[in-house]
mmCIF file of C-alpha atoms in Angstrom:
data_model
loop_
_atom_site.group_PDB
_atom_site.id
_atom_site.type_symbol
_atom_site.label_atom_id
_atom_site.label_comp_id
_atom_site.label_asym_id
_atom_site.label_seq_id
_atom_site.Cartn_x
_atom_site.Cartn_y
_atom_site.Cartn_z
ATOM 1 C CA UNK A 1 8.140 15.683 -20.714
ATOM 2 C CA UNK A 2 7.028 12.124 -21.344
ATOM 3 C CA UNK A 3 5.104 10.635 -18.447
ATOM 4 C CA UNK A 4 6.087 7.746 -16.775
ATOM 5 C CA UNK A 5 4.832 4.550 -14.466
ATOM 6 C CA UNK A 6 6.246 4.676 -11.075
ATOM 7 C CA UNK A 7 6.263 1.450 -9.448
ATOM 8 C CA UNK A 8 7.129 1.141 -5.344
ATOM 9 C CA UNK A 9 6.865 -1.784 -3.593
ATOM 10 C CA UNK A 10 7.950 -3.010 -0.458
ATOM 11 C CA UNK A 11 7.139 -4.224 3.218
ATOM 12 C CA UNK A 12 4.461 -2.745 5.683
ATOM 13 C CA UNK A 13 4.938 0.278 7.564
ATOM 14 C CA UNK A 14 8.497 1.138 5.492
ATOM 15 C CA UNK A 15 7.172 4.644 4.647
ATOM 16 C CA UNK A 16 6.490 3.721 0.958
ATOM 17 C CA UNK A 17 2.959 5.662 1.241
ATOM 18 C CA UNK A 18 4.574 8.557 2.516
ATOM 19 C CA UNK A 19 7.365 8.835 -0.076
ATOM 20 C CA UNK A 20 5.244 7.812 -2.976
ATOM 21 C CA UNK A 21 2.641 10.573 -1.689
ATOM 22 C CA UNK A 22 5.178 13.335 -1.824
ATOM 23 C CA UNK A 23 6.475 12.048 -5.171
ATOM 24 C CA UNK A 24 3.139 12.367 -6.541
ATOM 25 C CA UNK A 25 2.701 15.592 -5.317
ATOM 26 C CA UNK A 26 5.852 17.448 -6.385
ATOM 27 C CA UNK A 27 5.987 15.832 -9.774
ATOM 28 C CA UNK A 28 2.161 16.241 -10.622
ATOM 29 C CA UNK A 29 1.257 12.737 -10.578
ATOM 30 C CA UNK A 30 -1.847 10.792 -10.060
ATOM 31 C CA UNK A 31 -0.920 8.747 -6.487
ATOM 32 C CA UNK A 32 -2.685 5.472 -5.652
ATOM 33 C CA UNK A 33 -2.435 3.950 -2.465
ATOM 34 C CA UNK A 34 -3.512 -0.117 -3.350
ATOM 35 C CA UNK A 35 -2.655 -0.964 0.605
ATOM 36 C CA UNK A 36 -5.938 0.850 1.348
ATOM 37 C CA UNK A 37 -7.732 -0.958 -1.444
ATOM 38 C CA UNK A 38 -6.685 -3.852 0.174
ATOM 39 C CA UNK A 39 -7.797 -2.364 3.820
ATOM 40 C CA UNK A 40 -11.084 -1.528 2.355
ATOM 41 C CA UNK A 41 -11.745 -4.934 1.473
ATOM 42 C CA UNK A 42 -10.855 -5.659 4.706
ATOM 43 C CA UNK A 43 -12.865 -3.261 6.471
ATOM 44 C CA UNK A 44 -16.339 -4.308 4.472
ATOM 45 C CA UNK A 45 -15.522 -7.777 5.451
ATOM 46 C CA UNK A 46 -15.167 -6.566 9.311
ATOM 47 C CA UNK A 47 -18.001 -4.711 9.081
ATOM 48 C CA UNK A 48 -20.174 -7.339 7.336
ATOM 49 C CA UNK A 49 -19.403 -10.320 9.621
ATOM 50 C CA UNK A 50 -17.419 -11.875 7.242
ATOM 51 C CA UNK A 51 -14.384 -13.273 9.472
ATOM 52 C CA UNK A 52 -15.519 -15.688 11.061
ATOM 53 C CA UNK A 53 -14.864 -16.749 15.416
ATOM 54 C CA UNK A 54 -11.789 -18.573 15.124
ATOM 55 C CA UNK A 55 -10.398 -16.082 12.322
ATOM 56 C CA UNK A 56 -11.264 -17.346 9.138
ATOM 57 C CA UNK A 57 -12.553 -15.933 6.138
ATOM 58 C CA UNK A 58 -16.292 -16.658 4.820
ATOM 59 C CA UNK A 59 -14.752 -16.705 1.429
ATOM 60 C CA UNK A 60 -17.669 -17.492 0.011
ATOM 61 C CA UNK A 61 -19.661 -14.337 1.169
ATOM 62 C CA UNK A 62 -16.793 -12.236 0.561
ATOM 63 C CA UNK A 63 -16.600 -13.335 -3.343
ATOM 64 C CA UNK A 64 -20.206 -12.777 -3.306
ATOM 65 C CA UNK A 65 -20.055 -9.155 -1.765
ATOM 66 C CA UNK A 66 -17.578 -8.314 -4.241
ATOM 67 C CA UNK A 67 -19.970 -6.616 -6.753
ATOM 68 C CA UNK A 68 -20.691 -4.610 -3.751
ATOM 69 C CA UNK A 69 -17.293 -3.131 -2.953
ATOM 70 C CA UNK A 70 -16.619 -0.020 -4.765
ATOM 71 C CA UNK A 71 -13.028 1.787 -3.481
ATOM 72 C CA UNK A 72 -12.259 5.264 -5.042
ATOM 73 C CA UNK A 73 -9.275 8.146 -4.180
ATOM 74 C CA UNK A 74 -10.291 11.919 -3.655
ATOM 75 C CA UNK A 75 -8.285 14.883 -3.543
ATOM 76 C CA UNK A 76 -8.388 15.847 0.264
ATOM 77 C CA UNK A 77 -7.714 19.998 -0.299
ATOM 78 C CA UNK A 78 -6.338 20.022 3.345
ATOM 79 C CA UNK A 79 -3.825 17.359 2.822
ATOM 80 C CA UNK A 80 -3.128 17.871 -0.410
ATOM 81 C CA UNK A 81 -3.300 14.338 -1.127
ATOM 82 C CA UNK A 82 -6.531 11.795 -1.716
ATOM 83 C CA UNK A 83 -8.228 9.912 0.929
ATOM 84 C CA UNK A 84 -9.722 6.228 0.262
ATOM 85 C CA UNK A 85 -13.523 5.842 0.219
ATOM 86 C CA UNK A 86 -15.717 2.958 0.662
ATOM 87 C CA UNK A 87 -18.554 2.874 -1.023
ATOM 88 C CA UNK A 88 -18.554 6.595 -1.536
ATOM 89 C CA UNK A 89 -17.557 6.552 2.249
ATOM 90 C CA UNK A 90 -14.410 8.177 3.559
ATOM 91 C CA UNK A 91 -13.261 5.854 5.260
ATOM 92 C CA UNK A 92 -9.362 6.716 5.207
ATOM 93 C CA UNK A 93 -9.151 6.656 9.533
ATOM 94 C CA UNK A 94 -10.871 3.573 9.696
ATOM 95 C CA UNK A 95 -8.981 1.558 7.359
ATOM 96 C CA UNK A 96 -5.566 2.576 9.186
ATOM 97 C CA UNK A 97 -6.661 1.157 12.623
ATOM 98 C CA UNK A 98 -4.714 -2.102 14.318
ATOM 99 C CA UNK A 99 -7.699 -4.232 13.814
ATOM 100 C CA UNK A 100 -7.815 -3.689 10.043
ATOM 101 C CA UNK A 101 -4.162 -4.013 10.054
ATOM 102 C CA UNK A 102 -4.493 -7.606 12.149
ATOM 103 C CA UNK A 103 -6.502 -8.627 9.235
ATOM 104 C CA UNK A 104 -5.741 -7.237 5.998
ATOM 105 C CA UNK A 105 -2.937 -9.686 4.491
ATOM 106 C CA UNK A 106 -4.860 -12.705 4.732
ATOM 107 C CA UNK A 107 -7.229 -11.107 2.980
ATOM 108 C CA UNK A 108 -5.214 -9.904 0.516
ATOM 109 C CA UNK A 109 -3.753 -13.260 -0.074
ATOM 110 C CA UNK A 110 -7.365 -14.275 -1.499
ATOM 111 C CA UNK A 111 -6.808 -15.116 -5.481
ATOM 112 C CA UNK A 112 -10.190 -13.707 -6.013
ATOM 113 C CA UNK A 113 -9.512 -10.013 -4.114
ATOM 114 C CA UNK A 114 -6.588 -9.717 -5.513
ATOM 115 C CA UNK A 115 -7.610 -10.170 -9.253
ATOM 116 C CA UNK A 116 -10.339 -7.588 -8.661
ATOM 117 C CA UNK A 117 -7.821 -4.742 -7.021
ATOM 118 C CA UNK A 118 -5.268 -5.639 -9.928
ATOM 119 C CA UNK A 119 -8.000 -5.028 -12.510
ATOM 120 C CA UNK A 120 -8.822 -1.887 -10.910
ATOM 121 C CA UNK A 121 -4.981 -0.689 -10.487
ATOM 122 C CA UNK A 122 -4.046 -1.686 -14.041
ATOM 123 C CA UNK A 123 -7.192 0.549 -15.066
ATOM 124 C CA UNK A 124 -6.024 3.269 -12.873
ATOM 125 C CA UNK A 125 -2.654 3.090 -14.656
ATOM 126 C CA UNK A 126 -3.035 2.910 -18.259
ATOM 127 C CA UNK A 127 -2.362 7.187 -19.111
ATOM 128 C CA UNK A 128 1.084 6.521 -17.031
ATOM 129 C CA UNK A 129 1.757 9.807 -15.243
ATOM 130 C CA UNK A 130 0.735 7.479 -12.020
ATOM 131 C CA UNK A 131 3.106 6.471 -8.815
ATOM 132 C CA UNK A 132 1.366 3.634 -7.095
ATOM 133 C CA UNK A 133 2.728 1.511 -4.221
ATOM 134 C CA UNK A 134 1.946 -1.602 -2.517
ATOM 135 C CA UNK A 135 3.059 -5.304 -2.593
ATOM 136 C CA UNK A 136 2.885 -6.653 -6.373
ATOM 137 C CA UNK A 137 2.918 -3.367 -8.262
ATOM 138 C CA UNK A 138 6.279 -3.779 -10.251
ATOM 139 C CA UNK A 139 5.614 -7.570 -10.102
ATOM 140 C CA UNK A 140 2.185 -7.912 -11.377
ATOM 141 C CA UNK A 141 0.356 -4.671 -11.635
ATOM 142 C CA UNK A 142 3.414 -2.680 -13.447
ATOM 143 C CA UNK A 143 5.844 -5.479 -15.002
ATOM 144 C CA UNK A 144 6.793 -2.417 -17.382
ATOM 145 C CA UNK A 145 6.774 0.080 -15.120
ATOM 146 C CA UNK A 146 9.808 2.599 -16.106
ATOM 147 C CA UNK A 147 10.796 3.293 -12.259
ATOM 148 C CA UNK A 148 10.523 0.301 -9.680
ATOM 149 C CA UNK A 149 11.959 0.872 -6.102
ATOM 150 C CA UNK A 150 11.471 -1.912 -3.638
ATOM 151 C CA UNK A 151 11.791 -0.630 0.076
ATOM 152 C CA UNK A 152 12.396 -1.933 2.887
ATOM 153 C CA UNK A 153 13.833 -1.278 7.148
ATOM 154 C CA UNK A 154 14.177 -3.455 10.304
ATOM 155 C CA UNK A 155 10.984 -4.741 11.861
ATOM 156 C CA UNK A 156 11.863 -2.896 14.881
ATOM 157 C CA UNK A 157 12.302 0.720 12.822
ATOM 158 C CA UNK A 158 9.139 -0.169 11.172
ATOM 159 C CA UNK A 159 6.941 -0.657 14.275
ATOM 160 C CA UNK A 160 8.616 2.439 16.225
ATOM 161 C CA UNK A 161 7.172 4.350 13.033
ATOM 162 C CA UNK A 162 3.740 2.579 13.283
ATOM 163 C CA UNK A 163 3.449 3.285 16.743
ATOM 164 C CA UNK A 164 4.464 7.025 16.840
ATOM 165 C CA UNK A 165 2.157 7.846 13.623
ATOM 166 C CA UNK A 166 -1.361 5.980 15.747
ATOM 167 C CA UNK A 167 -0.035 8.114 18.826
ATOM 168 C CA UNK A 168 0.239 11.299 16.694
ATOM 169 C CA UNK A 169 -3.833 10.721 15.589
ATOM 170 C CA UNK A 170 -4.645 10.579 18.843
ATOM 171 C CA UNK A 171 -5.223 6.392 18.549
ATOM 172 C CA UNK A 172 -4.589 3.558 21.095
ATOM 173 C CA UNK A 173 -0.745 2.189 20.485
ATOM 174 C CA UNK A 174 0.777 -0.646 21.750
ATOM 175 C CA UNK A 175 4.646 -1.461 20.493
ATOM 176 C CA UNK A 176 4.835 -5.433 21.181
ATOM 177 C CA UNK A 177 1.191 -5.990 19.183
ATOM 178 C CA UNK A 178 2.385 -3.583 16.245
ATOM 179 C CA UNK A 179 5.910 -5.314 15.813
ATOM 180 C CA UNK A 180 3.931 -8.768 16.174
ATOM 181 C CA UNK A 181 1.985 -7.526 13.513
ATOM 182 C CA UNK A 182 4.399 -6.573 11.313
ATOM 183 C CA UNK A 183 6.949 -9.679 11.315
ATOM 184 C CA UNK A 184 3.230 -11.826 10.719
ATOM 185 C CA UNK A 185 2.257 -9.553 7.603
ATOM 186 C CA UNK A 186 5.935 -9.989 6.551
ATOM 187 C CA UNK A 187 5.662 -13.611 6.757
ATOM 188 C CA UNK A 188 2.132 -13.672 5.545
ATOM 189 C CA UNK A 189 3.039 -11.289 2.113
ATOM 190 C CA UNK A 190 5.709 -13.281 1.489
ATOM 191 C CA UNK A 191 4.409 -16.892 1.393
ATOM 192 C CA UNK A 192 1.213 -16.257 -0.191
ATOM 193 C CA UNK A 193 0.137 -18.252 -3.356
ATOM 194 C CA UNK A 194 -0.861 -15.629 -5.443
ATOM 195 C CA UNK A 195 1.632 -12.466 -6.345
ATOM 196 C CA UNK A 196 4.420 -12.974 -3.141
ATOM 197 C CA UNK A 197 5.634 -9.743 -1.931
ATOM 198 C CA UNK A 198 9.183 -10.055 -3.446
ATOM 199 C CA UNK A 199 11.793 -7.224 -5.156
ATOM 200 C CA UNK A 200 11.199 -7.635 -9.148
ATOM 201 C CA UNK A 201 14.638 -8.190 -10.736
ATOM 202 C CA UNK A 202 15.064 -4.774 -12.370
ATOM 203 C CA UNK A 203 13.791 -3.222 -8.899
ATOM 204 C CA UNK A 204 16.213 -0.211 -7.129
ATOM 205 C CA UNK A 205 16.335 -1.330 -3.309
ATOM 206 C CA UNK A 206 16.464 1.076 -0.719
ATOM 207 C CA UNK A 207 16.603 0.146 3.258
ATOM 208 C CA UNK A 208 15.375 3.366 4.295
ATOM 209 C CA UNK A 209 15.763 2.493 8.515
ATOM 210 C CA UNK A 210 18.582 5.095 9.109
ATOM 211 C CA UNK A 211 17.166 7.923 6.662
ATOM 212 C CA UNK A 212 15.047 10.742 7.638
ATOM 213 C CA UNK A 213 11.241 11.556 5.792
ATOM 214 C CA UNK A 214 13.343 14.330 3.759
ATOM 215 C CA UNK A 215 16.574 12.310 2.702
ATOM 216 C CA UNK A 216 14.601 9.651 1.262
ATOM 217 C CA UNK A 217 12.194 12.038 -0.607
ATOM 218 C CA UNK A 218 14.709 13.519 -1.783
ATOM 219 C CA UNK A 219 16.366 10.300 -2.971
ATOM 220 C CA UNK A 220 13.230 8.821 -4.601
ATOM 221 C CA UNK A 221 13.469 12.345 -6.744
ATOM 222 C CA UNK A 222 16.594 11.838 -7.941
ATOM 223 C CA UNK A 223 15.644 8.285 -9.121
ATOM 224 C CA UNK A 224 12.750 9.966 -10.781
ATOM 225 C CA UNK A 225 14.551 12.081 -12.909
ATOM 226 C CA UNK A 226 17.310 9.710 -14.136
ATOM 227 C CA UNK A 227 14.158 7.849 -14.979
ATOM 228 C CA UNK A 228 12.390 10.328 -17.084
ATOM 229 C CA UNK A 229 16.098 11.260 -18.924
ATOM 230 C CA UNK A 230 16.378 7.816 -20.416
ATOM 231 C CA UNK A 231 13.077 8.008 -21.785
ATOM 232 C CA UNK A 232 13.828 11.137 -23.635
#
């Protein structure tokens, strides 16, 4: 069966990760997750001082650190699926935490960041046989990409998801900062200079806020294999 590229984009906290994940797993497919690229940028920058009092962004140091930032995926056995890792560090809790999330799309808006983790992605890709999600993957990463879905719920349904998944690992929730958060990453992905958050033309959309976990597996599978036919 020929491999393919599978190309999901769409706004934070949809369930794109988790659907993309599952894909991955049940059709044998190499899974990247480029949001937690993105957070691990995020979370060297936190780490290293880099925003600055009133919020902004020593760009400067950051372009210079970038040498320093290596991100790589490993196949977590318990899971089942791979965990991000920051400079050979695992840091896939720490990266999903509200104060990464507060800062993660301006840094991803950063021309320089985002050529590096598009580099890196378009590397990752080039066998096919991949499903990666994110913001610009059927845009920019993957403009060829055989399968692009672009996904997308209410703000609300997005934050009530948010907000049970911190509870469930046992970390500090409230619902008014997480839906703040996501209608300002909304705003912020899609106004940015370089590679908007947007649906690419040939995109499938799905608004997934009335579907369960299973119905819209199940319905990214059945895009996936009227995908592979027409390759045949």
């Amino acid at each position: 069966m020929k491999k393919i590229t599978i190309a999901i984009d769409g706004h934070s906290s949809c369930g794109k990760s988790t659907m993309a994940k599952e894909l991955a797993r049940r059709v044998g497919y190499v899974y990247v997750d480029t949001g937690a690229m993105y957070r691990s940028v995020t979370l060297y920058a936190l780490r290293n001082g880099l925003f600055r009092e009133d919020g902004t962004i020593d760009e400067e140091g950051l372009q210079a650190s970038m040498p320093d930032i290596h991100i790589s995926f490993k196949f977590n056995a318990e899971t089942g699926r791979p965990d991000a890792y920051l400079n050979d560090e695992l840091v896939e809790q720490e990266i999903r935490t509200m104060e990464v999330s507060d800062h993660v799309s301006p840094i991803a808006a950063i021309p320089f960041v985002r050529e590096a983790m598009v580099a890196q992605q378009q590397q990752m890709g080039k066998e096919k046989g991949i499903v990666m999600d994110g913001r610009d993957i059927g845009t920019t990463v993957f403009p060829d990409a055989e399968l692009k879905v672009f996904v997308t719920a209410a703000a609300e349904v997005r934050a009530e998801r948010r907000y049970k998944e911190l509870l469930g690992k046992g970390m500090e929730a409230n619902f008014d900062d997480i839906l703040k958060n996501v209608q300002e990453r909304d705003y912020i992905d899609s106004h940015r200079e370089v590679s908007p958050l947007r649906q690419a033309d040939d995109a499938i959309l799905l608004d997934n806020s009335n579907m369960t976990i299973p119905e819209q597996n199940e319905w990214l599978m059945a895009r996936f294999e009227e995908a592979v036919r027409e390759e045949e």
